[in-house]
mmCIF file of C-alpha atoms in Angstrom:
data_model
loop_
_atom_site.group_PDB
_atom_site.id
_atom_site.type_symbol
_atom_site.label_atom_id
_atom_site.label_comp_id
_atom_site.label_asym_id
_atom_site.label_seq_id
_atom_site.Cartn_x
_atom_site.Cartn_y
_atom_site.Cartn_z
ATOM 1 C CA MET A 1 21.199 4.221 -10.351
ATOM 2 C CA THR A 2 19.625 0.992 -11.616
ATOM 3 C CA MET A 3 16.445 -0.163 -9.963
ATOM 4 C CA LYS A 4 17.002 -3.646 -8.532
ATOM 5 C CA LEU A 5 14.354 -6.103 -7.402
ATOM 6 C CA PRO A 6 14.822 -9.685 -6.183
ATOM 7 C CA ALA A 7 15.232 -12.084 -9.094
ATOM 8 C CA ASN A 8 13.205 -14.982 -7.629
ATOM 9 C CA HIS A 9 9.521 -15.725 -8.091
ATOM 10 C CA PRO A 10 6.927 -12.949 -7.857
ATOM 11 C CA VAL A 11 5.324 -12.379 -4.481
ATOM 12 C CA SER A 12 1.718 -13.395 -3.992
ATOM 13 C CA LEU A 13 -1.156 -11.014 -4.683
ATOM 14 C CA ILE A 14 -3.635 -10.824 -1.811
ATOM 15 C CA PRO A 15 -6.802 -8.832 -1.003
ATOM 16 C CA PHE A 16 -6.610 -5.771 1.217
ATOM 17 C CA HIS A 17 -10.030 -4.760 2.519
ATOM 18 C CA VAL A 18 -9.928 -0.977 2.810
ATOM 19 C CA THR A 19 -12.188 1.959 3.490
ATOM 20 C CA VAL A 20 -12.077 5.532 2.265
ATOM 21 C CA ALA A 21 -10.338 7.806 4.759
ATOM 22 C CA ARG A 22 -10.735 11.048 2.825
ATOM 23 C CA THR A 23 -10.856 12.478 -0.699
ATOM 24 C CA GLU A 24 -9.302 15.469 -2.413
ATOM 25 C CA THR A 25 -10.126 17.165 -5.711
ATOM 26 C CA LEU A 26 -6.767 17.842 -7.385
ATOM 27 C CA SER A 27 -8.039 19.439 -10.602
ATOM 28 C CA PRO A 28 -11.085 19.352 -12.898
ATOM 29 C CA HIS A 29 -10.215 15.804 -14.024
ATOM 30 C CA PHE A 30 -8.292 14.316 -11.063
ATOM 31 C CA ARG A 31 -9.609 13.185 -7.712
ATOM 32 C CA ARG A 32 -7.448 11.559 -5.036
ATOM 33 C CA ILE A 33 -8.838 8.920 -2.709
ATOM 34 C CA VAL A 34 -6.937 8.018 0.440
ATOM 35 C CA PHE A 35 -7.664 4.428 1.425
ATOM 36 C CA GLN A 36 -6.973 3.115 4.894
ATOM 37 C CA SER A 37 -6.553 -0.280 6.512
ATOM 38 C CA PRO A 38 -4.199 -1.718 9.139
ATOM 39 C CA ASP A 39 -3.438 -4.452 6.582
ATOM 40 C CA LEU A 40 -1.709 -1.920 4.307
ATOM 41 C CA LYS A 41 1.250 -2.140 6.671
ATOM 42 C CA ILE A 42 2.164 -5.416 4.923
ATOM 43 C CA PHE A 43 1.644 -4.141 1.359
ATOM 44 C CA ALA A 44 4.852 -4.616 -0.690
ATOM 45 C CA ASP A 45 5.693 -1.091 -1.849
ATOM 46 C CA ALA A 46 8.025 -1.054 -4.856
ATOM 47 C CA GLY A 47 7.331 2.532 -5.930
ATOM 48 C CA TYR A 48 7.633 3.528 -9.575
ATOM 49 C CA ASP A 49 4.581 2.532 -11.685
ATOM 50 C CA GLU A 50 3.358 -0.254 -9.389
ATOM 51 C CA ARG A 51 -0.114 -1.394 -10.450
ATOM 52 C CA ILE A 52 -2.956 -2.655 -8.288
ATOM 53 C CA LYS A 53 -6.484 -3.874 -8.926
ATOM 54 C CA ILE A 54 -9.298 -2.132 -7.090
ATOM 55 C CA ILE A 55 -12.581 -3.977 -6.583
ATOM 56 C CA LEU A 56 -15.250 -1.301 -6.324
ATOM 57 C CA PRO A 57 -18.451 -1.523 -4.301
ATOM 58 C CA LEU A 58 -21.778 -2.501 -5.822
ATOM 59 C CA PRO A 59 -24.572 0.112 -5.795
ATOM 60 C CA ASP A 60 -25.545 -1.089 -2.309
ATOM 61 C CA GLY A 61 -22.008 -0.379 -1.064
ATOM 62 C CA SER A 62 -21.008 -4.030 -0.654
ATOM 63 C CA VAL A 63 -17.695 -5.659 -1.589
ATOM 64 C CA PRO A 64 -16.732 -9.353 -1.550
ATOM 65 C CA ASP A 65 -16.255 -10.857 1.893
ATOM 66 C CA PRO A 66 -12.798 -12.190 2.852
ATOM 67 C CA SER A 67 -14.161 -15.728 2.389
ATOM 68 C CA PHE A 68 -14.733 -15.038 -1.313
ATOM 69 C CA PHE A 69 -10.977 -14.886 -1.874
ATOM 70 C CA GLU A 70 -10.494 -18.304 -0.271
ATOM 71 C CA VAL A 71 -12.538 -20.142 -2.908
ATOM 72 C CA ALA A 72 -9.395 -21.821 -4.314
ATOM 73 C CA PRO A 73 -6.598 -21.229 -1.784
ATOM 74 C CA ASP A 74 -4.146 -23.521 -3.594
ATOM 75 C CA VAL A 75 -4.550 -21.698 -6.915
ATOM 76 C CA PRO A 76 -2.987 -18.208 -7.299
ATOM 77 C CA LEU A 77 -5.841 -15.754 -7.897
ATOM 78 C CA GLY A 78 -8.230 -18.701 -7.996
ATOM 79 C CA TRP A 79 -11.048 -16.381 -6.931
ATOM 80 C CA LEU A 80 -10.700 -14.447 -10.196
ATOM 81 C CA GLN A 81 -12.348 -17.203 -12.240
ATOM 82 C CA GLU A 82 -15.225 -17.257 -9.784
ATOM 83 C CA TRP A 83 -15.569 -13.474 -10.061
ATOM 84 C CA ARG A 84 -15.754 -13.706 -13.864
ATOM 85 C CA THR A 85 -18.666 -16.148 -13.720
ATOM 86 C CA LEU A 86 -20.804 -14.037 -11.397
ATOM 87 C CA PRO A 87 -23.987 -12.460 -12.807
ATOM 88 C CA THR A 88 -23.443 -8.845 -13.833
ATOM 89 C CA GLU A 89 -25.580 -7.495 -10.994
ATOM 90 C CA ARG A 90 -23.439 -9.371 -8.430
ATOM 91 C CA ARG A 91 -20.028 -8.841 -10.027
ATOM 92 C CA ASN A 92 -18.218 -5.886 -8.460
ATOM 93 C CA PRO A 93 -16.444 -3.674 -11.018
ATOM 94 C CA MET A 94 -12.676 -4.127 -10.960
ATOM 95 C CA ARG A 95 -10.213 -1.652 -12.432
ATOM 96 C CA THR A 96 -6.434 -1.175 -12.603
ATOM 97 C CA TYR A 97 -4.734 1.782 -10.930
ATOM 98 C CA THR A 98 -1.290 2.994 -9.897
ATOM 99 C CA VAL A 99 -0.210 3.314 -6.284
ATOM 100 C CA ARG A 100 0.326 7.057 -6.037
ATOM 101 C CA ALA A 101 1.725 6.943 -2.504
ATOM 102 C CA LEU A 102 1.856 4.510 0.396
ATOM 103 C CA ARG A 103 2.264 5.313 4.104
ATOM 104 C CA PRO A 104 2.490 1.846 5.649
ATOM 105 C CA GLU A 105 3.288 3.155 9.115
ATOM 106 C CA ILE A 106 -0.258 4.538 9.351
ATOM 107 C CA GLY A 107 -1.925 2.130 6.932
ATOM 108 C CA GLU A 108 -2.792 4.616 4.163
ATOM 109 C CA MET A 109 -2.583 4.523 0.369
ATOM 110 C CA ASP A 110 -3.246 7.327 -2.130
ATOM 111 C CA VAL A 111 -4.811 6.497 -5.503
ATOM 112 C CA ASP A 112 -5.489 9.217 -8.105
ATOM 113 C CA PHE A 113 -8.578 8.709 -10.267
ATOM 114 C CA VAL A 114 -9.178 10.362 -13.642
ATOM 115 C CA ILE A 115 -12.715 11.695 -14.014
ATOM 116 C CA HIS A 116 -14.067 11.233 -17.547
ATOM 117 C CA ASP A 117 -17.344 12.498 -18.965
ATOM 118 C CA PRO A 118 -19.433 10.424 -18.892
ATOM 119 C CA ALA A 119 -17.931 8.742 -15.844
ATOM 120 C CA GLY A 120 -17.632 4.969 -15.728
ATOM 121 C CA PRO A 121 -17.926 2.858 -12.563
ATOM 122 C CA ALA A 122 -14.527 3.955 -11.225
ATOM 123 C CA GLY A 123 -15.077 7.622 -12.004
ATOM 124 C CA THR A 124 -18.517 7.526 -10.419
ATOM 125 C CA PHE A 125 -17.054 5.919 -7.310
ATOM 126 C CA ALA A 126 -14.317 8.561 -7.145
ATOM 127 C CA GLU A 127 -16.809 11.415 -7.513
ATOM 128 C CA GLN A 128 -19.178 10.069 -4.863
ATOM 129 C CA ALA A 129 -16.746 8.432 -2.418
ATOM 130 C CA LYS A 130 -17.042 9.441 1.208
ATOM 131 C CA PRO A 131 -15.237 8.371 4.393
ATOM 132 C CA GLY A 132 -16.140 4.828 5.359
ATOM 133 C CA ASP A 133 -16.969 3.579 1.870
ATOM 134 C CA LYS A 134 -15.553 0.106 1.227
ATOM 135 C CA ALA A 135 -13.274 -1.284 -1.513
ATOM 136 C CA VAL A 136 -10.822 -4.133 -1.960
ATOM 137 C CA ILE A 137 -7.284 -3.614 -3.239
ATOM 138 C CA ILE A 138 -5.496 -6.572 -4.829
ATOM 139 C CA GLY A 139 -1.777 -6.104 -4.291
ATOM 140 C CA PRO A 140 1.484 -7.821 -3.296
ATOM 141 C CA ASP A 141 2.061 -9.426 0.080
ATOM 142 C CA GLY A 142 5.096 -7.778 1.668
ATOM 143 C CA ARG A 143 5.552 -10.487 4.280
ATOM 144 C CA VAL A 144 7.364 -12.785 1.857
ATOM 145 C CA GLY A 145 10.375 -12.236 -0.373
ATOM 146 C CA GLY A 146 10.228 -12.137 -4.136
ATOM 147 C CA GLN A 147 9.903 -9.808 -7.070
ATOM 148 C CA VAL A 148 7.016 -7.384 -6.785
ATOM 149 C CA PRO A 149 4.684 -7.791 -9.785
ATOM 150 C CA GLY A 150 2.918 -4.962 -11.562
ATOM 151 C CA LEU A 151 5.907 -2.811 -12.560
ATOM 152 C CA ASP A 152 6.769 -1.933 -16.147
ATOM 153 C CA PHE A 153 9.322 0.857 -15.664
ATOM 154 C CA HIS A 154 12.605 -0.992 -16.266
ATOM 155 C CA PRO A 155 15.287 1.475 -17.439
ATOM 156 C CA GLY A 156 18.206 -0.895 -16.889
ATOM 157 C CA GLN A 157 21.420 1.114 -16.665
ATOM 158 C CA SER A 158 20.164 3.989 -18.817
ATOM 159 C CA ARG A 159 21.001 7.587 -17.908
ATOM 160 C CA HIS A 160 18.607 8.950 -20.554
ATOM 161 C CA ILE A 161 14.844 8.483 -20.234
ATOM 162 C CA LEU A 162 11.729 9.506 -22.131
ATOM 163 C CA LEU A 163 8.278 9.227 -20.561
ATOM 164 C CA ALA A 164 5.096 10.053 -22.458
ATOM 165 C CA GLY A 165 1.413 9.621 -21.751
ATOM 166 C CA ASP A 166 -2.033 11.092 -21.373
ATOM 167 C CA GLU A 167 -3.868 11.909 -18.148
ATOM 168 C CA THR A 168 -4.384 8.226 -17.327
ATOM 169 C CA ALA A 169 -0.585 7.819 -17.257
ATOM 170 C CA LEU A 170 0.038 10.915 -15.142
ATOM 171 C CA PRO A 171 -0.289 9.186 -11.729
ATOM 172 C CA ALA A 172 2.277 6.574 -12.816
ATOM 173 C CA ILE A 173 4.586 9.225 -14.275
ATOM 174 C CA ALA A 174 4.392 11.229 -11.045
ATOM 175 C CA ALA A 175 5.151 8.117 -8.966
ATOM 176 C CA ILE A 176 8.084 7.214 -11.247
ATOM 177 C CA MET A 177 9.552 10.695 -10.908
ATOM 178 C CA GLU A 178 9.305 10.605 -7.115
ATOM 179 C CA SER A 179 10.885 7.146 -7.028
ATOM 180 C CA LEU A 180 13.801 8.374 -9.157
ATOM 181 C CA VAL A 181 14.322 11.256 -6.732
ATOM 182 C CA ARG A 182 14.123 8.859 -3.780
ATOM 183 C CA ASP A 183 16.678 6.504 -5.359
ATOM 184 C CA GLN A 184 19.000 9.417 -6.285
ATOM 185 C CA TRP A 185 18.917 8.554 -9.985
ATOM 186 C CA GLN A 186 21.272 10.697 -12.063
ATOM 187 C CA GLY A 187 20.811 11.407 -15.727
ATOM 188 C CA ASP A 188 18.672 13.436 -18.090
ATOM 189 C CA GLY A 189 15.402 13.049 -19.865
ATOM 190 C CA VAL A 190 12.095 14.399 -21.037
ATOM 191 C CA VAL A 191 8.538 13.846 -19.832
ATOM 192 C CA VAL A 192 5.683 14.630 -22.257
ATOM 193 C CA ILE A 193 2.126 14.693 -20.894
ATOM 194 C CA GLU A 194 -1.224 15.452 -22.533
ATOM 195 C CA VAL A 195 -4.006 16.616 -20.207
ATOM 196 C CA PRO A 196 -7.595 17.729 -20.897
ATOM 197 C CA THR A 197 -7.205 21.298 -19.531
ATOM 198 C CA GLU A 198 -4.560 23.716 -18.311
ATOM 199 C CA GLU A 199 -5.860 23.232 -14.765
ATOM 200 C CA ASP A 200 -4.936 19.531 -14.948
ATOM 201 C CA ARG A 201 -1.205 20.304 -14.963
ATOM 202 C CA LEU A 202 -0.480 18.801 -11.550
ATOM 203 C CA PRO A 203 2.700 19.536 -9.586
ATOM 204 C CA LEU A 204 5.496 17.066 -10.300
ATOM 205 C CA GLN A 205 8.576 16.327 -8.234
ATOM 206 C CA THR A 206 11.273 15.606 -10.807
ATOM 207 C CA PRO A 207 14.969 14.719 -10.622
ATOM 208 C CA GLU A 208 17.465 17.321 -11.721
ATOM 209 C CA GLY A 209 18.022 16.937 -15.461
ATOM 210 C CA ILE A 210 14.405 16.008 -16.316
ATOM 211 C CA ARG A 211 12.436 18.420 -18.498
ATOM 212 C CA VAL A 212 8.613 18.327 -18.462
ATOM 213 C CA ILE A 213 6.545 19.255 -21.523
ATOM 214 C CA TRP A 214 2.827 19.746 -20.908
ATOM 215 C CA THR A 215 0.384 19.643 -23.809
ATOM 216 C CA VAL A 216 -3.313 20.449 -23.583
ATOM 217 C CA ARG A 217 -5.906 18.614 -25.642
ATOM 218 C CA ASP A 218 -7.611 20.618 -28.359
ATOM 219 C CA GLU A 219 -10.403 20.082 -30.865
ATOM 220 C CA SER A 220 -8.175 17.684 -32.833
ATOM 221 C CA GLY A 221 -9.037 14.985 -30.333
ATOM 222 C CA HIS A 222 -7.409 12.645 -27.842
ATOM 223 C CA GLY A 223 -3.707 12.016 -28.375
ATOM 224 C CA HIS A 224 -3.114 14.553 -31.137
ATOM 225 C CA ALA A 225 -1.264 17.077 -28.957
ATOM 226 C CA LEU A 226 0.884 14.324 -27.405
ATOM 227 C CA THR A 227 1.764 12.787 -30.767
ATOM 228 C CA GLU A 228 2.642 16.183 -32.242
ATOM 229 C CA ALA A 229 4.871 17.053 -29.286
ATOM 230 C CA MET A 230 6.657 13.708 -29.583
ATOM 231 C CA HIS A 231 7.157 14.185 -33.312
ATOM 232 C CA ASN A 232 8.787 17.567 -32.706
ATOM 233 C CA LEU A 233 10.946 16.175 -29.927
ATOM 234 C CA LEU A 234 12.424 12.970 -31.335
ATOM 235 C CA ASP A 235 14.927 14.556 -33.712
ATOM 236 C CA ASP A 236 16.731 15.976 -30.669
ATOM 237 C CA LEU A 237 16.905 12.715 -28.702
ATOM 238 C CA PRO A 238 19.296 9.727 -29.078
ATOM 239 C CA VAL A 239 16.473 7.494 -30.272
ATOM 240 C CA HIS A 240 18.129 5.615 -33.115
ATOM 241 C CA SER A 241 20.104 2.503 -32.217
ATOM 242 C CA ASP A 242 22.785 0.921 -34.399
ATOM 243 C CA SER A 243 22.239 -2.521 -32.882
ATOM 244 C CA ASP A 244 21.316 -5.446 -35.095
ATOM 245 C CA GLU A 245 18.253 -6.013 -32.929
ATOM 246 C CA ALA A 246 16.982 -2.477 -33.554
ATOM 247 C CA ALA A 247 17.494 -2.827 -37.297
ATOM 248 C CA GLN A 248 15.607 -6.125 -37.249
ATOM 249 C CA SER A 249 12.778 -4.641 -35.165
ATOM 250 C CA SER A 250 12.379 -1.788 -37.642
ATOM 251 C CA LYS A 251 12.541 -4.079 -40.679
ATOM 252 C CA GLU A 252 10.075 -6.627 -39.311
ATOM 253 C CA PHE A 253 7.797 -4.109 -37.603
ATOM 254 C CA LYS A 254 4.204 -5.309 -37.261
ATOM 255 C CA GLU A 255 1.207 -3.269 -36.236
ATOM 256 C CA ILE A 256 -0.924 -4.424 -33.319
ATOM 257 C CA ASP A 257 -4.667 -4.615 -33.874
ATOM 258 C CA ILE A 258 -5.750 -2.742 -30.762
ATOM 259 C CA ASP A 259 -9.372 -3.759 -31.303
ATOM 260 C CA ARG A 260 -8.415 -7.428 -30.963
ATOM 261 C CA GLU A 261 -5.216 -7.430 -28.890
ATOM 262 C CA LEU A 262 -3.932 -5.794 -25.739
ATOM 263 C CA LEU A 263 -1.075 -3.422 -26.547
ATOM 264 C CA TRP A 264 1.322 -4.213 -23.721
ATOM 265 C CA GLU A 265 4.988 -4.729 -24.591
ATOM 266 C CA THR A 266 7.563 -4.490 -21.820
ATOM 267 C CA SER A 267 10.840 -6.078 -20.785
ATOM 268 C CA ASP A 268 11.410 -7.535 -17.350
ATOM 269 C CA SER A 269 13.994 -6.017 -15.019
ATOM 270 C CA ALA A 270 16.600 -8.752 -15.592
ATOM 271 C CA GLU A 271 16.490 -8.340 -19.371
ATOM 272 C CA ALA A 272 16.581 -4.544 -19.081
ATOM 273 C CA ASP A 273 19.642 -4.614 -16.826
ATOM 274 C CA THR A 274 21.470 -6.692 -19.445
ATOM 275 C CA VAL A 275 20.306 -4.956 -22.618
ATOM 276 C CA ILE A 276 19.896 -1.259 -21.729
ATOM 277 C CA GLN A 277 23.286 0.381 -21.199
ATOM 278 C CA ASN A 278 24.260 3.787 -19.759
ATOM 279 C CA ASP A 279 24.180 5.669 -23.066
ATOM 280 C CA ASP A 280 20.976 4.070 -24.371
ATOM 281 C CA LEU A 281 17.702 5.964 -24.330
ATOM 282 C CA TYR A 282 14.945 4.203 -22.406
ATOM 283 C CA ALA A 283 11.321 5.108 -23.185
ATOM 284 C CA TRP A 284 8.138 4.449 -21.204
ATOM 285 C CA ILE A 285 4.920 5.150 -23.159
ATOM 286 C CA ALA A 286 1.418 4.710 -21.705
ATOM 287 C CA GLY A 287 -2.140 5.889 -22.196
ATOM 288 C CA GLU A 288 -4.933 5.425 -24.715
ATOM 289 C CA ALA A 289 -4.141 2.420 -26.925
ATOM 290 C CA ALA A 290 -4.491 4.123 -30.321
ATOM 291 C CA THR A 291 -2.072 6.870 -29.300
ATOM 292 C CA VAL A 292 0.391 4.353 -27.843
ATOM 293 C CA ARG A 293 0.156 2.359 -31.088
ATOM 294 C CA ASP A 294 1.037 5.458 -33.119
ATOM 295 C CA LEU A 295 3.971 6.314 -30.865
ATOM 296 C CA ARG A 296 5.189 2.704 -31.042
ATOM 297 C CA ARG A 297 5.251 2.994 -34.835
ATOM 298 C CA MET A 298 7.030 6.351 -34.645
ATOM 299 C CA LEU A 299 9.762 5.145 -32.288
ATOM 300 C CA VAL A 300 10.470 1.615 -33.502
ATOM 301 C CA ARG A 301 9.673 1.670 -37.217
ATOM 302 C CA ASP A 302 10.342 5.283 -38.179
ATOM 303 C CA HIS A 303 13.210 6.185 -35.833
ATOM 304 C CA GLY A 304 14.901 2.802 -35.413
ATOM 305 C CA MET A 305 14.723 2.585 -31.621
ATOM 306 C CA ASP A 306 15.694 -0.768 -30.115
ATOM 307 C CA ARG A 307 12.396 -2.437 -29.283
ATOM 308 C CA ARG A 308 13.892 -3.833 -26.058
ATOM 309 C CA SER A 309 14.508 -0.306 -24.748
ATOM 310 C CA VAL A 310 10.852 0.732 -24.743
ATOM 311 C CA SER A 311 7.832 -0.122 -22.598
ATOM 312 C CA PHE A 312 4.527 0.351 -24.460
ATOM 313 C CA MET A 313 1.289 0.126 -22.456
ATOM 314 C CA GLY A 314 -2.197 0.705 -23.785
ATOM 315 C CA TYR A 315 -3.921 1.528 -20.500
ATOM 316 C CA TRP A 316 -7.334 1.909 -22.107
ATOM 317 C CA ARG A 317 -9.132 1.970 -25.444
ATOM 318 C CA GLN A 318 -11.373 4.881 -26.321
ATOM 319 C CA GLY A 319 -14.975 3.716 -26.374
ATOM 320 C CA ARG A 320 -14.331 0.560 -24.335
ATOM 321 C CA SER A 321 -14.300 -0.321 -20.640
ATOM 322 C CA GLU A 322 -11.429 -2.224 -19.084
ATOM 323 C CA MET A 323 -11.602 -5.987 -19.337
ATOM 324 C CA SER A 324 -10.285 -7.564 -16.146
#
């Protein structure tokens, strides 16, 4: 079935002051944090790959007070400009994550963190988090109507899907799969995931008709196993489109300079519902920006896939921290 969201303006993003309820080590490189707050009962849960911002505590455990977010009440996210001007020692780290699960009836949210070596601010928080630790989640206000922002999985009417990503995309892929099961989606597809170790192959709930291909990183480096698996797979998928738009996209293909630009190309739900038909393949590609760039080239330029039928998201860039 096609995922439908209201077509009017996006709902407002508001702060949810939360504390850590408990943590769970899922694998060598994944740690789940369960956040809790009565306010999460009003969080607008859209499922799929819904993104949130998490404001992490400073070394002393502090997070911004509720009054901080009222600095410019008439300006959407007006507090963000104030946050950007704060001195480094007073500016709480802020990172983007996927809602892994939400239980609004008890005010709980699961977020899965990837643990890198060396760990950055988010990884350090995930490794050291204990019950009672504070954070702030920036997410949609479910008390008002509107389209929930922060989703990039827009398959339109497609019955054929391809999802690919590294470990940073795995929480979103898992949430997408569970949402498809929940919404009784029917079709077929392939999921390709690269993880650091065999032990990082987490359980996935997938719809009938979806095949999962796990690849494990080797000495060739980040993204090589994923790219190789995709290369071997594409000849067997209905990637090529005969549309004029696909031909034009392939002919006029331009690389994105991932050191200067954010690689983030997606369609909105209204456009997807119009453009992506039942027999079209829809692809969702996320992870390290250089790998996503290479897969973008492979799909659009080399295989003639309609650019409007793919979501490309460079979640992170190797060697760089997230810029909020």
